[in-house]
Amino acid sequence: MFQKFIFWIKNSQRSKDEKGFTLIELMIGIALIGIIFPVVGSMFFTGIRSYKTSEDQLESYYNARWAFMYIERQIKGSQQIYIKNDTKNNFTIVYLQDMETPQYYNYYFLNKNTRILMRHKVNQELKSIGLGSTSQLAVNIENFELALNNDHSLLRLHIISEVNGKELDLESNIRVGGKIVNLNETCK
């Protein structure tokens, strides 16, 4: 069958005056385009999707690393750090001296619903400064911990960022630059 087809194509040669394509040539061309176009299109859209996913992950990793380094620098630069254990809600609040305005202190918390790491600024009496006291620090944060280690000279900072199933886990024990004041012990 195939030999008959080749024989037919060879014997159906056009004269030099005839221009254009035969019906068979057009059908073969359309069939090739029909095979090649979906493959190329699929590769193109897969590449775009992969680029977008990578870009989202990279931005999330950058956010988490920036927040981690910012808090780490604040721990090392604080002249005085206040620790307050909230036994009712079972968490610890760590007040770090603000780097830009040393008369203020910041504490950090994770809004689990929005996965946004928040910073709350307070005055020297550890009372809110009012409007503008809470701001976003980083997004796509899955877990955040800042707590005093057992030896009371290190703070453990732990941030987990997650996007599209990929996690970045940052953890460090940071030597405190200044004095640590445990508010629960001073109140007794």
PDB file of C-alpha atoms in Angstrom:
ATOM      1  CA  MET A   1       0.000   0.000   0.000  1.00  0.00           C
ATOM      2  CA  PHE A   2       2.798   2.383   0.966  1.00  0.00           C
ATOM      3  CA  GLN A   3       4.703   1.604  -2.255  1.00  0.00           C
ATOM      4  CA  LYS A   4       1.605   2.444  -4.306  1.00  0.00           C
ATOM      5  CA  PHE A   5       1.352   5.786  -2.460  1.00  0.00           C
ATOM      6  CA  ILE A   6       5.017   6.651  -3.182  1.00  0.00           C
ATOM      7  CA  PHE A   7       4.553   5.567  -6.821  1.00  0.00           C
ATOM      8  CA  TRP A   8       1.488   7.777  -7.097  1.00  0.00           C
ATOM      9  CA  ILE A   9       3.373  10.797  -5.626  1.00  0.00           C
ATOM     10  CA  LYS A  10       6.311  10.309  -8.038  1.00  0.00           C
ATOM     11  CA  ASN A  11       4.052   9.988 -11.065  1.00  0.00           C
ATOM     12  CA  SER A  12       1.894  12.933 -10.138  1.00  0.00           C
ATOM     13  CA  GLN A  13       4.709  15.419 -10.642  1.00  0.00           C
ATOM     14  CA  ARG A  14       3.482  18.758 -11.837  1.00  0.00           C
ATOM     15  CA  SER A  15       4.712  20.486 -14.881  1.00  0.00           C
ATOM     16  CA  LYS A  16       6.900  23.513 -14.411  1.00  0.00           C
ATOM     17  CA  ASP A  17       4.052  25.872 -15.305  1.00  0.00           C
ATOM     18  CA  GLU A  18       1.750  24.615 -12.543  1.00  0.00           C
ATOM     19  CA  LYS A  19       1.947  26.457  -9.220  1.00  0.00           C
ATOM     20  CA  GLY A  20       0.423  25.728  -5.795  1.00  0.00           C
ATOM     21  CA  PHE A  21      -0.016  22.685  -3.589  1.00  0.00           C
ATOM     22  CA  THR A  22      -1.833  19.466  -4.208  1.00  0.00           C
ATOM     23  CA  LEU A  23      -4.599  18.362  -1.860  1.00  0.00           C
ATOM     24  CA  ILE A  24      -2.353  15.616  -0.437  1.00  0.00           C
ATOM     25  CA  GLU A  25       0.421  18.133   0.343  1.00  0.00           C
ATOM     26  CA  LEU A  26      -2.070  20.407   2.103  1.00  0.00           C
ATOM     27  CA  MET A  27      -3.494  17.528   4.161  1.00  0.00           C
ATOM     28  CA  ILE A  28      -0.009  16.374   5.189  1.00  0.00           C
ATOM     29  CA  GLY A  29       0.947  19.939   6.157  1.00  0.00           C
ATOM     30  CA  ILE A  30      -2.221  20.422   8.222  1.00  0.00           C
ATOM     31  CA  ALA A  31      -1.697  17.049   9.927  1.00  0.00           C
ATOM     32  CA  LEU A  32       1.892  17.982  10.839  1.00  0.00           C
ATOM     33  CA  ILE A  33       0.775  21.339  12.201  1.00  0.00           C
ATOM     34  CA  GLY A  34      -1.997  19.574  14.141  1.00  0.00           C
ATOM     35  CA  ILE A  35       0.599  17.333  15.782  1.00  0.00           C
ATOM     36  CA  ILE A  36       3.352  19.873  16.416  1.00  0.00           C
ATOM     37  CA  PHE A  37       1.274  22.869  17.618  1.00  0.00           C
ATOM     38  CA  PRO A  38      -0.273  21.222  20.725  1.00  0.00           C
ATOM     39  CA  VAL A  39       3.122  19.857  21.794  1.00  0.00           C
ATOM     40  CA  VAL A  40       4.833  23.245  21.449  1.00  0.00           C
ATOM     41  CA  GLY A  41       1.867  25.031  23.077  1.00  0.00           C
ATOM     42  CA  SER A  42       1.884  22.619  26.002  1.00  0.00           C
ATOM     43  CA  MET A  43       5.611  23.132  26.545  1.00  0.00           C
ATOM     44  CA  PHE A  44       5.147  26.918  26.387  1.00  0.00           C
ATOM     45  CA  PHE A  45       2.327  27.017  28.963  1.00  0.00           C
ATOM     46  CA  THR A  46       4.132  24.540  31.240  1.00  0.00           C
ATOM     47  CA  GLY A  47       7.168  26.826  31.154  1.00  0.00           C
ATOM     48  CA  ILE A  48       5.078  29.874  32.074  1.00  0.00           C
ATOM     49  CA  ARG A  49       3.378  27.997  34.946  1.00  0.00           C
ATOM     50  CA  SER A  50       6.748  26.748  36.219  1.00  0.00           C
ATOM     51  CA  TYR A  51       8.212  30.266  36.064  1.00  0.00           C
ATOM     52  CA  LYS A  52       5.280  31.703  38.047  1.00  0.00           C
ATOM     53  CA  THR A  53       5.545  28.979  40.712  1.00  0.00           C
ATOM     54  CA  SER A  54       9.289  29.530  41.051  1.00  0.00           C
ATOM     55  CA  GLU A  55       8.815  33.285  41.270  1.00  0.00           C
ATOM     56  CA  ASP A  56       6.193  32.906  44.057  1.00  0.00           C
ATOM     57  CA  GLN A  57       8.454  30.552  46.023  1.00  0.00           C
ATOM     58  CA  LEU A  58      11.468  32.812  45.625  1.00  0.00           C
ATOM     59  CA  GLU A  59       9.507  35.846  46.837  1.00  0.00           C
ATOM     60  CA  SER A  60       8.193  33.891  49.826  1.00  0.00           C
ATOM     61  CA  TYR A  61      11.705  32.683  50.710  1.00  0.00           C
ATOM     62  CA  TYR A  62      13.024  36.225  50.393  1.00  0.00           C
ATOM     63  CA  ASN A  63      10.275  37.516  52.732  1.00  0.00           C
ATOM     64  CA  ALA A  64      10.991  34.884  55.366  1.00  0.00           C
ATOM     65  CA  ARG A  65      14.770  35.360  55.218  1.00  0.00           C
ATOM     66  CA  TRP A  66      14.434  39.140  55.404  1.00  0.00           C
ATOM     67  CA  ALA A  67      12.100  38.898  58.438  1.00  0.00           C
ATOM     68  CA  PHE A  68      14.454  36.378  60.084  1.00  0.00           C
ATOM     69  CA  MET A  69      17.519  38.603  59.615  1.00  0.00           C
ATOM     70  CA  TYR A  70      15.585  41.723  60.710  1.00  0.00           C
ATOM     71  CA  ILE A  71      14.462  40.099  63.985  1.00  0.00           C
ATOM     72  CA  GLU A  72      17.919  38.584  64.525  1.00  0.00           C
ATOM     73  CA  ARG A  73      19.552  42.019  64.144  1.00  0.00           C
ATOM     74  CA  GLN A  74      16.992  43.461  66.552  1.00  0.00           C
ATOM     75  CA  ILE A  75      17.739  40.751  69.156  1.00  0.00           C
ATOM     76  CA  LYS A  76      21.482  41.399  68.945  1.00  0.00           C
ATOM     77  CA  GLY A  77      21.061  45.189  69.039  1.00  0.00           C
ATOM     78  CA  SER A  78      18.528  45.456  71.883  1.00  0.00           C
ATOM     79  CA  GLN A  79      19.939  46.945  75.093  1.00  0.00           C
ATOM     80  CA  GLN A  80      17.027  45.463  77.024  1.00  0.00           C
ATOM     81  CA  ILE A  81      14.582  42.674  76.134  1.00  0.00           C
ATOM     82  CA  TYR A  82      11.383  42.017  78.062  1.00  0.00           C
ATOM     83  CA  ILE A  83       9.911  38.514  78.323  1.00  0.00           C
ATOM     84  CA  LYS A  84       6.332  37.952  79.425  1.00  0.00           C
ATOM     85  CA  ASN A  85       4.728  34.495  79.683  1.00  0.00           C
ATOM     86  CA  ASP A  86       1.001  34.486  79.025  1.00  0.00           C
ATOM     87  CA  THR A  87      -0.036  31.321  80.860  1.00  0.00           C
ATOM     88  CA  LYS A  88      -3.714  31.882  80.082  1.00  0.00           C
ATOM     89  CA  ASN A  89      -3.141  31.688  76.289  1.00  0.00           C
ATOM     90  CA  ASN A  90      -0.012  29.500  76.573  1.00  0.00           C
ATOM     91  CA  PHE A  91       2.518  31.657  74.712  1.00  0.00           C
ATOM     92  CA  THR A  92       5.476  33.929  75.412  1.00  0.00           C
ATOM     93  CA  ILE A  93       5.703  37.570  74.358  1.00  0.00           C
ATOM     94  CA  VAL A  94       9.213  38.842  73.654  1.00  0.00           C
ATOM     95  CA  TYR A  95       9.576  42.627  73.495  1.00  0.00           C
ATOM     96  CA  LEU A  96      12.616  43.724  71.446  1.00  0.00           C
ATOM     97  CA  GLN A  97      13.944  47.263  71.399  1.00  0.00           C
ATOM     98  CA  ASP A  98      13.074  49.030  68.132  1.00  0.00           C
ATOM     99  CA  MET A  99      16.160  49.793  66.026  1.00  0.00           C
ATOM    100  CA  GLU A 100      14.885  53.065  64.547  1.00  0.00           C
ATOM    101  CA  THR A 101      13.307  54.467  67.724  1.00  0.00           C
ATOM    102  CA  PRO A 102      14.944  52.922  70.821  1.00  0.00           C
ATOM    103  CA  GLN A 103      12.273  54.256  73.202  1.00  0.00           C
ATOM    104  CA  TYR A 104       9.804  51.834  71.581  1.00  0.00           C
ATOM    105  CA  TYR A 105       9.672  48.036  71.691  1.00  0.00           C
ATOM    106  CA  ASN A 106       8.325  45.539  69.152  1.00  0.00           C
ATOM    107  CA  TYR A 107       6.770  42.165  69.608  1.00  0.00           C
ATOM    108  CA  TYR A 108       5.931  39.798  66.780  1.00  0.00           C
ATOM    109  CA  PHE A 109       3.011  37.459  66.252  1.00  0.00           C
ATOM    110  CA  LEU A 110       1.648  35.299  63.464  1.00  0.00           C
ATOM    111  CA  ASN A 111      -1.877  35.803  62.178  1.00  0.00           C
ATOM    112  CA  LYS A 112      -2.643  32.134  61.427  1.00  0.00           C
ATOM    113  CA  ASN A 113      -5.693  32.962  59.258  1.00  0.00           C
ATOM    114  CA  THR A 114      -3.812  35.162  56.797  1.00  0.00           C
ATOM    115  CA  ARG A 115      -0.338  33.597  57.370  1.00  0.00           C
ATOM    116  CA  ILE A 116       1.117  37.087  57.856  1.00  0.00           C
ATOM    117  CA  LEU A 117       3.847  37.789  60.417  1.00  0.00           C
ATOM    118  CA  MET A 118       2.869  41.001  62.199  1.00  0.00           C
ATOM    119  CA  ARG A 119       4.903  43.506  64.212  1.00  0.00           C
ATOM    120  CA  HIS A 120       3.280  45.427  67.060  1.00  0.00           C
ATOM    121  CA  LYS A 121       5.022  48.519  68.465  1.00  0.00           C
ATOM    122  CA  VAL A 122       4.641  49.547  72.127  1.00  0.00           C
ATOM    123  CA  ASN A 123       6.054  52.304  74.327  1.00  0.00           C
ATOM    124  CA  GLN A 124       8.427  51.904  77.322  1.00  0.00           C
ATOM    125  CA  GLU A 125       5.521  50.952  79.580  1.00  0.00           C
ATOM    126  CA  LEU A 126       4.739  48.182  77.036  1.00  0.00           C
ATOM    127  CA  LYS A 127       1.424  49.824  76.112  1.00  0.00           C
ATOM    128  CA  SER A 128       0.306  50.206  72.501  1.00  0.00           C
ATOM    129  CA  ILE A 129       1.313  53.486  70.838  1.00  0.00           C
ATOM    130  CA  GLY A 130      -2.104  53.676  69.145  1.00  0.00           C
ATOM    131  CA  LEU A 131      -2.704  54.203  65.442  1.00  0.00           C
ATOM    132  CA  GLY A 132      -0.061  52.633  63.235  1.00  0.00           C
ATOM    133  CA  SER A 133       1.285  50.391  65.975  1.00  0.00           C
ATOM    134  CA  THR A 134       0.679  47.151  64.040  1.00  0.00           C
ATOM    135  CA  SER A 135       2.249  46.437  60.654  1.00  0.00           C
ATOM    136  CA  GLN A 136       2.942  43.507  58.347  1.00  0.00           C
ATOM    137  CA  LEU A 137       6.454  42.096  58.347  1.00  0.00           C
ATOM    138  CA  ALA A 138       6.283  39.002  56.099  1.00  0.00           C
ATOM    139  CA  VAL A 139       3.705  36.914  54.207  1.00  0.00           C
ATOM    140  CA  ASN A 140       3.273  33.153  53.595  1.00  0.00           C
ATOM    141  CA  ILE A 141       4.569  32.327  57.084  1.00  0.00           C
ATOM    142  CA  GLU A 142       3.390  28.926  58.283  1.00  0.00           C
ATOM    143  CA  ASN A 143       4.963  28.978  61.760  1.00  0.00           C
ATOM    144  CA  PHE A 144       6.706  31.561  63.953  1.00  0.00           C
ATOM    145  CA  GLU A 145       8.371  31.111  67.342  1.00  0.00           C
ATOM    146  CA  LEU A 146      10.483  33.476  69.394  1.00  0.00           C
ATOM    147  CA  ALA A 147      11.235  32.225  72.911  1.00  0.00           C
ATOM    148  CA  LEU A 148      13.891  32.262  75.599  1.00  0.00           C
ATOM    149  CA  ASN A 149      16.099  29.158  75.777  1.00  0.00           C
ATOM    150  CA  ASN A 150      16.582  27.232  79.001  1.00  0.00           C
ATOM    151  CA  ASP A 151      19.968  28.826  79.744  1.00  0.00           C
ATOM    152  CA  HIS A 152      18.351  32.334  79.609  1.00  0.00           C
ATOM    153  CA  SER A 153      21.116  33.827  77.434  1.00  0.00           C
ATOM    154  CA  LEU A 154      19.806  32.805  74.000  1.00  0.00           C
ATOM    155  CA  LEU A 155      16.599  33.470  72.135  1.00  0.00           C
ATOM    156  CA  ARG A 156      15.355  30.754  69.803  1.00  0.00           C
ATOM    157  CA  LEU A 157      14.002  32.198  66.542  1.00  0.00           C
ATOM    158  CA  HIS A 158      12.127  29.823  64.245  1.00  0.00           C
ATOM    159  CA  ILE A 159      10.289  30.793  61.032  1.00  0.00           C
ATOM    160  CA  ILE A 160       8.721  28.427  58.495  1.00  0.00           C
ATOM    161  CA  SER A 161       7.596  29.853  55.164  1.00  0.00           C
ATOM    162  CA  GLU A 162       5.462  27.767  52.781  1.00  0.00           C
ATOM    163  CA  VAL A 163       4.280  28.322  49.205  1.00  0.00           C
ATOM    164  CA  ASN A 164       2.898  25.694  46.805  1.00  0.00           C
ATOM    165  CA  GLY A 165       3.891  22.865  49.133  1.00  0.00           C
ATOM    166  CA  LYS A 166       7.553  23.962  49.366  1.00  0.00           C
ATOM    167  CA  GLU A 167       8.840  24.930  52.824  1.00  0.00           C
ATOM    168  CA  LEU A 168      11.727  27.068  53.964  1.00  0.00           C
ATOM    169  CA  ASP A 169      12.637  26.314  57.582  1.00  0.00           C
ATOM    170  CA  LEU A 170      14.824  28.923  59.321  1.00  0.00           C
ATOM    171  CA  GLU A 171      15.923  28.364  62.899  1.00  0.00           C
ATOM    172  CA  SER A 172      18.663  29.767  65.102  1.00  0.00           C
ATOM    173  CA  ASN A 173      19.643  30.313  68.719  1.00  0.00           C
ATOM    174  CA  ILE A 174      20.709  33.940  68.959  1.00  0.00           C
ATOM    175  CA  ARG A 175      22.880  35.378  71.712  1.00  0.00           C
ATOM    176  CA  VAL A 176      21.161  38.370  73.255  1.00  0.00           C
ATOM    177  CA  GLY A 177      23.009  41.673  72.962  1.00  0.00           C
ATOM    178  CA  GLY A 178      21.654  43.250  76.150  1.00  0.00           C
ATOM    179  CA  LYS A 179      19.844  42.537  79.406  1.00  0.00           C
ATOM    180  CA  ILE A 180      16.841  40.183  79.579  1.00  0.00           C
ATOM    181  CA  VAL A 181      14.070  41.128  81.982  1.00  0.00           C
ATOM    182  CA  ASN A 182      11.508  38.444  82.790  1.00  0.00           C
ATOM    183  CA  LEU A 183       8.337  40.363  83.663  1.00  0.00           C
ATOM    184  CA  ASN A 184       6.741  37.331  85.317  1.00  0.00           C
ATOM    185  CA  GLU A 185       9.597  37.109  87.850  1.00  0.00           C
ATOM    186  CA  THR A 186       9.601  40.847  88.630  1.00  0.00           C
ATOM    187  CA  CYS A 187       5.838  40.823  89.308  1.00  0.00           C
ATOM    188  CA  LYS A 188       6.083  38.144  92.053  1.00  0.00           C
TER     189      LYS A 188
END
